[in-house]
């Protein structure tokens, strides 16, 4: 996975991606767009059922070419997007 999905580390990579976002969206200094998506599934029958809200959250960060730079999967559906982001590798 690290070969295909990885956040850029060098200044050159970051600048190249930021230039692409600026050209496409007119937003300077932006490296990627982050969003979360819920994947539905049957909730477990245990006492923790209410935590799932019948979904798991997948957070993804994409560049201007829609290439994934980072993913953070597996959070319970009841977890707020901000908490997922603050606990993701890209936030650190």
PDB file of N, CA and C in Angstrom:
ATOM      1  N   UNK A   1       0.811  -1.181   0.000  1.00  0.00           N
ATOM      2  CA  UNK A   1       0.000   0.000   0.000  1.00  0.00           C
ATOM      3  C   UNK A   1       0.865   1.261   0.000  1.00  0.00           C
ATOM      4  N   UNK A   2       1.958   1.275   0.760  1.00  0.00           N
ATOM      5  CA  UNK A   2       2.805   2.464   0.854  1.00  0.00           C
ATOM      6  C   UNK A   2       3.410   2.868  -0.482  1.00  0.00           C
ATOM      7  N   UNK A   3       3.511   1.928  -1.397  1.00  0.00           N
ATOM      8  CA  UNK A   3       4.053   2.237  -2.721  1.00  0.00           C
ATOM      9  C   UNK A   3       3.079   3.108  -3.511  1.00  0.00           C
ATOM     10  N   UNK A   4       1.770   2.963  -3.260  1.00  0.00           N
ATOM     11  CA  UNK A   4       0.759   3.658  -4.046  1.00  0.00           C
ATOM     12  C   UNK A   4       0.071   4.794  -3.289  1.00  0.00           C
ATOM     13  N   UNK A   5      -0.085   4.651  -1.983  1.00  0.00           N
ATOM     14  CA  UNK A   5      -0.759   5.666  -1.189  1.00  0.00           C
ATOM     15  C   UNK A   5       0.233   6.185  -0.151  1.00  0.00           C
ATOM     16  N   UNK A   6       0.730   7.388  -0.391  1.00  0.00           N
ATOM     17  CA  UNK A   6       1.668   7.980   0.551  1.00  0.00           C
ATOM     18  C   UNK A   6       1.599   9.494   0.435  1.00  0.00           C
ATOM     19  N   UNK A   7       1.693  10.151   1.582  1.00  0.00           N
ATOM     20  CA  UNK A   7       1.684  11.601   1.603  1.00  0.00           C
ATOM     21  C   UNK A   7       3.064  12.097   1.183  1.00  0.00           C
ATOM     22  N   UNK A   8       3.135  13.120   0.336  1.00  0.00           N
ATOM     23  CA  UNK A   8       4.435  13.614  -0.123  1.00  0.00           C
ATOM     24  C   UNK A   8       5.275  14.140   1.027  1.00  0.00           C
ATOM     25  N   UNK A   9       6.575  13.928   0.946  1.00  0.00           N
ATOM     26  CA  UNK A   9       7.474  14.340   2.011  1.00  0.00           C
ATOM     27  C   UNK A   9       8.443  15.431   1.586  1.00  0.00           C
ATOM     28  N   UNK A  10       8.837  15.443   0.330  1.00  0.00           N
ATOM     29  CA  UNK A  10       9.821  16.442  -0.100  1.00  0.00           C
ATOM     30  C   UNK A  10       9.133  17.762  -0.451  1.00  0.00           C
ATOM     31  N   UNK A  11       9.878  18.846  -0.312  1.00  0.00           N
ATOM     32  CA  UNK A  11       9.345  20.171  -0.670  1.00  0.00           C
ATOM     33  C   UNK A  11       8.950  20.212  -2.144  1.00  0.00           C
ATOM     34  N   UNK A  12       9.730  19.548  -2.991  1.00  0.00           N
ATOM     35  CA  UNK A  12       9.440  19.531  -4.422  1.00  0.00           C
ATOM     36  C   UNK A  12       8.083  18.857  -4.696  1.00  0.00           C
ATOM     37  N   UNK A  13       7.856  17.690  -4.076  1.00  0.00           N
ATOM     38  CA  UNK A  13       6.576  17.000  -4.259  1.00  0.00           C
ATOM     39  C   UNK A  13       5.413  17.862  -3.755  1.00  0.00           C
ATOM     40  N   UNK A  14       5.570  18.447  -2.574  1.00  0.00           N
ATOM     41  CA  UNK A  14       4.519  19.286  -2.008  1.00  0.00           C
ATOM     42  C   UNK A  14       4.216  20.480  -2.908  1.00  0.00           C
ATOM     43  N   UNK A  15       5.252  21.126  -3.438  1.00  0.00           N
ATOM     44  CA  UNK A  15       5.060  22.278  -4.320  1.00  0.00           C
ATOM     45  C   UNK A  15       4.382  21.870  -5.619  1.00  0.00           C
ATOM     46  N   UNK A  16       4.772  20.743  -6.175  1.00  0.00           N
ATOM     47  CA  UNK A  16       4.165  20.271  -7.417  1.00  0.00           C
ATOM     48  C   UNK A  16       2.668  20.022  -7.228  1.00  0.00           C
ATOM     49  N   UNK A  17       2.327  19.370  -6.132  1.00  0.00           N
ATOM     50  CA  UNK A  17       0.913  19.088  -5.859  1.00  0.00           C
ATOM     51  C   UNK A  17       0.161  20.383  -5.573  1.00  0.00           C
ATOM     52  N   UNK A  18       0.749  21.278  -4.761  1.00  0.00           N
ATOM     53  CA  UNK A  18       0.100  22.554  -4.448  1.00  0.00           C
ATOM     54  C   UNK A  18      -0.109  23.389  -5.710  1.00  0.00           C
ATOM     55  N   UNK A  19       0.856  23.366  -6.630  1.00  0.00           N
ATOM     56  CA  UNK A  19       0.703  24.082  -7.903  1.00  0.00           C
ATOM     57  C   UNK A  19      -0.472  23.527  -8.709  1.00  0.00           C
ATOM     58  N   UNK A  20      -0.632  22.199  -8.689  1.00  0.00           N
ATOM     59  CA  UNK A  20      -1.744  21.571  -9.399  1.00  0.00           C
ATOM     60  C   UNK A  20      -3.092  21.958  -8.818  1.00  0.00           C
ATOM     61  N   UNK A  21      -3.190  22.001  -7.493  1.00  0.00           N
ATOM     62  CA  UNK A  21      -4.445  22.407  -6.840  1.00  0.00           C
ATOM     63  C   UNK A  21      -4.726  23.876  -7.132  1.00  0.00           C
ATOM     64  N   UNK A  22      -3.690  24.710  -7.073  1.00  0.00           N
ATOM     65  CA  UNK A  22      -3.867  26.137  -7.356  1.00  0.00           C
ATOM     66  C   UNK A  22      -4.353  26.344  -8.783  1.00  0.00           C
ATOM     67  N   UNK A  23      -3.769  25.628  -9.722  1.00  0.00           N
ATOM     68  CA  UNK A  23      -4.152  25.751 -11.129  1.00  0.00           C
ATOM     69  C   UNK A  23      -5.596  25.279 -11.343  1.00  0.00           C
ATOM     70  N   UNK A  24      -5.974  24.202 -10.698  1.00  0.00           N
ATOM     71  CA  UNK A  24      -7.308  23.629 -10.872  1.00  0.00           C
ATOM     72  C   UNK A  24      -8.382  24.391 -10.119  1.00  0.00           C
ATOM     73  N   UNK A  25      -8.089  24.790  -8.878  1.00  0.00           N
ATOM     74  CA  UNK A  25      -9.120  25.344  -8.000  1.00  0.00           C
ATOM     75  C   UNK A  25      -8.904  26.804  -7.614  1.00  0.00           C
ATOM     76  N   UNK A  26      -7.722  27.354  -7.925  1.00  0.00           N
ATOM     77  CA  UNK A  26      -7.445  28.731  -7.561  1.00  0.00           C
ATOM     78  C   UNK A  26      -7.151  28.934  -6.085  1.00  0.00           C
ATOM     79  N   UNK A  27      -6.757  27.849  -5.403  1.00  0.00           N
ATOM     80  CA  UNK A  27      -6.465  27.930  -3.970  1.00  0.00           C
ATOM     81  C   UNK A  27      -4.973  27.683  -3.765  1.00  0.00           C
ATOM     82  N   UNK A  28      -4.202  28.739  -3.477  1.00  0.00           N
ATOM     83  CA  UNK A  28      -2.752  28.568  -3.305  1.00  0.00           C
ATOM     84  C   UNK A  28      -2.407  27.895  -1.982  1.00  0.00           C
ATOM     85  N   UNK A  29      -1.326  27.127  -1.997  1.00  0.00           N
ATOM     86  CA  UNK A  29      -0.812  26.514  -0.784  1.00  0.00           C
ATOM     87  C   UNK A  29      -1.566  25.302  -0.288  1.00  0.00           C
ATOM     88  N   UNK A  30      -2.490  24.782  -1.086  1.00  0.00           N
ATOM     89  CA  UNK A  30      -3.279  23.607  -0.686  1.00  0.00           C
ATOM     90  C   UNK A  30      -2.681  22.364  -1.331  1.00  0.00           C
ATOM     91  N   UNK A  31      -2.475  21.321  -0.530  1.00  0.00           N
ATOM     92  CA  UNK A  31      -1.859  20.094  -1.040  1.00  0.00           C
ATOM     93  C   UNK A  31      -2.898  19.028  -1.356  1.00  0.00           C
ATOM     94  N   UNK A  32      -4.017  19.026  -0.676  1.00  0.00           N
ATOM     95  CA  UNK A  32      -5.006  17.990  -0.940  1.00  0.00           C
ATOM     96  C   UNK A  32      -6.358  18.321  -0.338  1.00  0.00           C
ATOM     97  N   UNK A  33      -7.336  17.535  -0.726  1.00  0.00           N
ATOM     98  CA  UNK A  33      -8.689  17.644  -0.185  1.00  0.00           C
ATOM     99  C   UNK A  33      -8.946  16.420   0.684  1.00  0.00           C
ATOM    100  N   UNK A  34      -9.549  16.646   1.844  1.00  0.00           N
ATOM    101  CA  UNK A  34      -9.815  15.550   2.773  1.00  0.00           C
ATOM    102  C   UNK A  34     -11.322  15.429   2.964  1.00  0.00           C
ATOM    103  N   UNK A  35     -11.801  14.190   3.007  1.00  0.00           N
ATOM    104  CA  UNK A  35     -13.212  13.942   3.255  1.00  0.00           C
ATOM    105  C   UNK A  35     -13.365  12.546   3.831  1.00  0.00           C
ATOM    106  N   UNK A  36     -14.490  12.331   4.452  1.00  0.00           N
ATOM    107  CA  UNK A  36     -14.805  11.022   5.000  1.00  0.00           C
ATOM    108  C   UNK A  36     -15.996  10.425   4.284  1.00  0.00           C
ATOM    109  N   UNK A  37     -16.067   9.131   4.280  1.00  0.00           N
ATOM    110  CA  UNK A  37     -17.177   8.420   3.657  1.00  0.00           C
ATOM    111  C   UNK A  37     -17.608   7.277   4.573  1.00  0.00           C
ATOM    112  N   UNK A  38     -18.904   7.086   4.680  1.00  0.00           N
ATOM    113  CA  UNK A  38     -19.441   5.996   5.492  1.00  0.00           C
ATOM    114  C   UNK A  38     -19.728   4.797   4.597  1.00  0.00           C
ATOM    115  N   UNK A  39     -19.313   3.622   5.028  1.00  0.00           N
ATOM    116  CA  UNK A  39     -19.608   2.370   4.330  1.00  0.00           C
ATOM    117  C   UNK A  39     -20.606   1.589   5.171  1.00  0.00           C
ATOM    118  N   UNK A  40     -21.778   1.365   4.613  1.00  0.00           N
ATOM    119  CA  UNK A  40     -22.844   0.692   5.352  1.00  0.00           C
ATOM    120  C   UNK A  40     -22.581  -0.804   5.473  1.00  0.00           C
ATOM    121  N   UNK A  41     -23.036  -1.379   6.578  1.00  0.00           N
ATOM    122  CA  UNK A  41     -22.974  -2.818   6.809  1.00  0.00           C
ATOM    123  C   UNK A  41     -23.956  -3.141   7.929  1.00  0.00           C
ATOM    124  N   UNK A  42     -24.362  -4.380   8.059  1.00  0.00           N
ATOM    125  CA  UNK A  42     -25.261  -4.745   9.166  1.00  0.00           C
ATOM    126  C   UNK A  42     -24.557  -4.531  10.505  1.00  0.00           C
ATOM    127  N   UNK A  43     -25.231  -3.898  11.435  1.00  0.00           N
ATOM    128  CA  UNK A  43     -24.655  -3.638  12.758  1.00  0.00           C
ATOM    129  C   UNK A  43     -24.504  -4.944  13.527  1.00  0.00           C
ATOM    130  N   UNK A  44     -23.509  -5.006  14.408  1.00  0.00           N
ATOM    131  CA  UNK A  44     -23.346  -6.202  15.238  1.00  0.00           C
ATOM    132  C   UNK A  44     -24.529  -6.337  16.196  1.00  0.00           C
ATOM    133  N   UNK A  45     -24.720  -7.517  16.707  1.00  0.00           N
ATOM    134  CA  UNK A  45     -25.838  -7.756  17.620  1.00  0.00           C
ATOM    135  C   UNK A  45     -25.432  -7.616  19.079  1.00  0.00           C
ATOM    136  N   UNK A  46     -24.229  -7.113  19.336  1.00  0.00           N
ATOM    137  CA  UNK A  46     -23.726  -6.976  20.704  1.00  0.00           C
ATOM    138  C   UNK A  46     -24.241  -5.696  21.357  1.00  0.00           C
ATOM    139  N   UNK A  47     -23.834  -5.483  22.606  1.00  0.00           N
ATOM    140  CA  UNK A  47     -24.234  -4.281  23.336  1.00  0.00           C
ATOM    141  C   UNK A  47     -23.606  -3.015  22.754  1.00  0.00           C
ATOM    142  N   UNK A  48     -22.620  -3.140  21.851  1.00  0.00           N
ATOM    143  CA  UNK A  48     -21.963  -1.995  21.229  1.00  0.00           C
ATOM    144  C   UNK A  48     -22.645  -1.573  19.932  1.00  0.00           C
ATOM    145  N   UNK A  49     -23.785  -2.129  19.636  1.00  0.00           N
ATOM    146  CA  UNK A  49     -24.504  -1.874  18.384  1.00  0.00           C
ATOM    147  C   UNK A  49     -24.696  -0.383  18.111  1.00  0.00           C
ATOM    148  N   UNK A  50     -25.045   0.393  19.133  1.00  0.00           N
ATOM    149  CA  UNK A  50     -25.361   1.810  18.928  1.00  0.00           C
ATOM    150  C   UNK A  50     -24.146   2.631  18.498  1.00  0.00           C
ATOM    151  N   UNK A  51     -22.932   2.153  18.749  1.00  0.00           N
ATOM    152  CA  UNK A  51     -21.733   2.889  18.358  1.00  0.00           C
ATOM    153  C   UNK A  51     -21.498   2.880  16.855  1.00  0.00           C
ATOM    154  N   UNK A  52     -21.992   1.873  16.183  1.00  0.00           N
ATOM    155  CA  UNK A  52     -21.676   1.690  14.771  1.00  0.00           C
ATOM    156  C   UNK A  52     -22.519   2.543  13.836  1.00  0.00           C
ATOM    157  N   UNK A  53     -23.758   2.817  14.192  1.00  0.00           N
ATOM    158  CA  UNK A  53     -24.704   3.489  13.304  1.00  0.00           C
ATOM    159  C   UNK A  53     -24.661   2.818  11.928  1.00  0.00           C
ATOM    160  N   UNK A  54     -24.495   1.527  11.919  1.00  0.00           N
ATOM    161  CA  UNK A  54     -24.490   0.705  10.705  1.00  0.00           C
ATOM    162  C   UNK A  54     -23.463   1.134   9.661  1.00  0.00           C
ATOM    163  N   UNK A  55     -22.341   1.715  10.103  1.00  0.00           N
ATOM    164  CA  UNK A  55     -21.330   2.098   9.119  1.00  0.00           C
ATOM    165  C   UNK A  55     -19.952   2.204   9.759  1.00  0.00           C
ATOM    166  N   UNK A  56     -18.959   2.180   8.900  1.00  0.00           N
ATOM    167  CA  UNK A  56     -17.581   2.493   9.265  1.00  0.00           C
ATOM    168  C   UNK A  56     -17.161   3.698   8.437  1.00  0.00           C
ATOM    169  N   UNK A  57     -16.260   4.507   8.978  1.00  0.00           N
ATOM    170  CA  UNK A  57     -15.806   5.709   8.294  1.00  0.00           C
ATOM    171  C   UNK A  57     -14.440   5.456   7.664  1.00  0.00           C
ATOM    172  N   UNK A  58     -14.292   5.905   6.422  1.00  0.00           N
ATOM    173  CA  UNK A  58     -13.012   5.904   5.725  1.00  0.00           C
ATOM    174  C   UNK A  58     -12.702   7.350   5.387  1.00  0.00           C
ATOM    175  N   UNK A  59     -11.570   7.844   5.868  1.00  0.00           N
ATOM    176  CA  UNK A  59     -11.123   9.191   5.506  1.00  0.00           C
ATOM    177  C   UNK A  59     -10.066   9.059   4.419  1.00  0.00           C
ATOM    178  N   UNK A  60     -10.137   9.923   3.415  1.00  0.00           N
ATOM    179  CA  UNK A  60      -9.151   9.918   2.344  1.00  0.00           C
ATOM    180  C   UNK A  60      -8.709  11.346   2.032  1.00  0.00           C
ATOM    181  N   UNK A  61      -7.439  11.482   1.629  1.00  0.00           N
ATOM    182  CA  UNK A  61      -6.892  12.755   1.170  1.00  0.00           C
ATOM    183  C   UNK A  61      -6.454  12.541  -0.270  1.00  0.00           C
ATOM    184  N   UNK A  62      -6.922  13.416  -1.171  1.00  0.00           N
ATOM    185  CA  UNK A  62      -6.592  13.305  -2.596  1.00  0.00           C
ATOM    186  C   UNK A  62      -5.968  14.597  -3.100  1.00  0.00           C
ATOM    187  N   UNK A  63      -5.120  14.468  -4.129  1.00  0.00           N
ATOM    188  CA  UNK A  63      -4.519  15.648  -4.748  1.00  0.00           C
ATOM    189  C   UNK A  63      -5.384  16.123  -5.917  1.00  0.00           C
ATOM    190  N   UNK A  64      -4.888  17.063  -6.700  1.00  0.00           N
ATOM    191  CA  UNK A  64      -5.669  17.630  -7.801  1.00  0.00           C
ATOM    192  C   UNK A  64      -5.905  16.644  -8.941  1.00  0.00           C
ATOM    193  N   UNK A  65      -5.158  15.550  -8.965  1.00  0.00           N
ATOM    194  CA  UNK A  65      -5.357  14.501  -9.975  1.00  0.00           C
ATOM    195  C   UNK A  65      -6.182  13.343  -9.442  1.00  0.00           C
ATOM    196  N   UNK A  66      -6.801  13.528  -8.266  1.00  0.00           N
ATOM    197  CA  UNK A  66      -7.612  12.516  -7.584  1.00  0.00           C
ATOM    198  C   UNK A  66      -6.793  11.296  -7.152  1.00  0.00           C
ATOM    199  N   UNK A  67      -5.489  11.490  -6.998  1.00  0.00           N
ATOM    200  CA  UNK A  67      -4.619  10.434  -6.487  1.00  0.00           C
ATOM    201  C   UNK A  67      -4.690  10.455  -4.961  1.00  0.00           C
ATOM    202  N   UNK A  68      -4.908   9.289  -4.355  1.00  0.00           N
ATOM    203  CA  UNK A  68      -4.957   9.196  -2.895  1.00  0.00           C
ATOM    204  C   UNK A  68      -3.572   9.411  -2.308  1.00  0.00           C
ATOM    205  N   UNK A  69      -3.480  10.353  -1.375  1.00  0.00           N
ATOM    206  CA  UNK A  69      -2.226  10.637  -0.680  1.00  0.00           C
ATOM    207  C   UNK A  69      -2.198  10.005   0.697  1.00  0.00           C
ATOM    208  N   UNK A  70      -3.394   9.755   1.260  1.00  0.00           N
ATOM    209  CA  UNK A  70      -3.484   9.183   2.600  1.00  0.00           C
ATOM    210  C   UNK A  70      -4.875   8.603   2.790  1.00  0.00           C
ATOM    211  N   UNK A  71      -4.962   7.482   3.493  1.00  0.00           N
ATOM    212  CA  UNK A  71      -6.261   6.938   3.888  1.00  0.00           C
ATOM    213  C   UNK A  71      -6.192   6.558   5.366  1.00  0.00           C
ATOM    214  N   UNK A  72      -7.334   6.669   6.015  1.00  0.00           N
ATOM    215  CA  UNK A  72      -7.442   6.324   7.427  1.00  0.00           C
ATOM    216  C   UNK A  72      -8.782   5.598   7.597  1.00  0.00           C
ATOM    217  N   UNK A  73      -8.782   4.265   7.489  1.00  0.00           N
ATOM    218  CA  UNK A  73     -10.032   3.504   7.520  1.00  0.00           C
ATOM    219  C   UNK A  73     -10.378   2.953   8.900  1.00  0.00           C
ATOM    220  N   UNK A  74     -11.637   2.531   9.038  1.00  0.00           N
ATOM    221  CA  UNK A  74     -12.018   1.677  10.150  1.00  0.00           C
ATOM    222  C   UNK A  74     -12.629   2.324  11.366  1.00  0.00           C
ATOM    223  N   UNK A  75     -12.907   3.634  11.349  1.00  0.00           N
ATOM    224  CA  UNK A  75     -13.538   4.259  12.504  1.00  0.00           C
ATOM    225  C   UNK A  75     -15.023   3.931  12.530  1.00  0.00           C
ATOM    226  N   UNK A  76     -15.586   3.825  13.728  1.00  0.00           N
ATOM    227  CA  UNK A  76     -17.011   3.557  13.877  1.00  0.00           C
ATOM    228  C   UNK A  76     -17.820   4.707  13.295  1.00  0.00           C
ATOM    229  N   UNK A  77     -18.994   4.386  12.743  1.00  0.00           N
ATOM    230  CA  UNK A  77     -19.836   5.394  12.101  1.00  0.00           C
ATOM    231  C   UNK A  77     -20.284   6.506  13.013  1.00  0.00           C
ATOM    232  N   UNK A  78     -20.269   6.287  14.312  1.00  0.00           N
ATOM    233  CA  UNK A  78     -20.705   7.322  15.253  1.00  0.00           C
ATOM    234  C   UNK A  78     -19.605   8.335  15.555  1.00  0.00           C
ATOM    235  N   UNK A  79     -18.389   8.096  15.092  1.00  0.00           N
ATOM    236  CA  UNK A  79     -17.266   8.996  15.367  1.00  0.00           C
ATOM    237  C   UNK A  79     -17.322  10.186  14.405  1.00  0.00           C
ATOM    238  N   UNK A  80     -17.186  11.396  14.948  1.00  0.00           N
ATOM    239  CA  UNK A  80     -17.241  12.614  14.148  1.00  0.00           C
ATOM    240  C   UNK A  80     -16.026  12.697  13.217  1.00  0.00           C
ATOM    241  N   UNK A  81     -16.234  13.288  12.029  1.00  0.00           N
ATOM    242  CA  UNK A  81     -15.150  13.438  11.052  1.00  0.00           C
ATOM    243  C   UNK A  81     -13.936  14.155  11.636  1.00  0.00           C
ATOM    244  N   UNK A  82     -14.154  15.140  12.502  1.00  0.00           N
ATOM    245  CA  UNK A  82     -13.035  15.889  13.095  1.00  0.00           C
ATOM    246  C   UNK A  82     -12.170  14.986  13.964  1.00  0.00           C
ATOM    247  N   UNK A  83     -12.783  14.052  14.688  1.00  0.00           N
ATOM    248  CA  UNK A  83     -12.011  13.125  15.525  1.00  0.00           C
ATOM    249  C   UNK A  83     -11.192  12.171  14.651  1.00  0.00           C
ATOM    250  N   UNK A  84     -11.795  11.701  13.561  1.00  0.00           N
ATOM    251  CA  UNK A  84     -11.062  10.827  12.638  1.00  0.00           C
ATOM    252  C   UNK A  84      -9.844  11.579  12.102  1.00  0.00           C
ATOM    253  N   UNK A  85     -10.056  12.826  11.664  1.00  0.00           N
ATOM    254  CA  UNK A  85      -8.950  13.616  11.127  1.00  0.00           C
ATOM    255  C   UNK A  85      -7.850  13.841  12.173  1.00  0.00           C
ATOM    256  N   UNK A  86      -8.233  14.253  13.374  1.00  0.00           N
ATOM    257  CA  UNK A  86      -7.244  14.558  14.414  1.00  0.00           C
ATOM    258  C   UNK A  86      -6.435  13.336  14.821  1.00  0.00           C
ATOM    259  N   UNK A  87      -6.948  12.135  14.564  1.00  0.00           N
ATOM    260  CA  UNK A  87      -6.235  10.905  14.903  1.00  0.00           C
ATOM    261  C   UNK A  87      -5.602  10.241  13.677  1.00  0.00           C
ATOM    262  N   UNK A  88      -5.641  10.905  12.544  1.00  0.00           N
ATOM    263  CA  UNK A  88      -5.078  10.334  11.318  1.00  0.00           C
ATOM    264  C   UNK A  88      -3.608  10.719  11.171  1.00  0.00           C
ATOM    265  N   UNK A  89      -2.853   9.932  10.423  1.00  0.00           N
ATOM    266  CA  UNK A  89      -1.437  10.259  10.211  1.00  0.00           C
ATOM    267  C   UNK A  89      -1.231  11.629   9.561  1.00  0.00           C
ATOM    268  N   UNK A  90      -2.112  12.021   8.677  1.00  0.00           N
ATOM    269  CA  UNK A  90      -1.930  13.289   7.958  1.00  0.00           C
ATOM    270  C   UNK A  90      -2.071  14.498   8.897  1.00  0.00           C
ATOM    271  N   UNK A  91      -2.794  14.377   9.978  1.00  0.00           N
ATOM    272  CA  UNK A  91      -2.939  15.473  10.931  1.00  0.00           C
ATOM    273  C   UNK A  91      -1.650  15.694  11.724  1.00  0.00           C
ATOM    274  N   UNK A  92      -0.825  14.667  11.791  1.00  0.00           N
ATOM    275  CA  UNK A  92       0.423  14.776  12.548  1.00  0.00           C
ATOM    276  C   UNK A  92       1.573  15.111  11.650  1.00  0.00           C
TER     277      UNK A  92
END
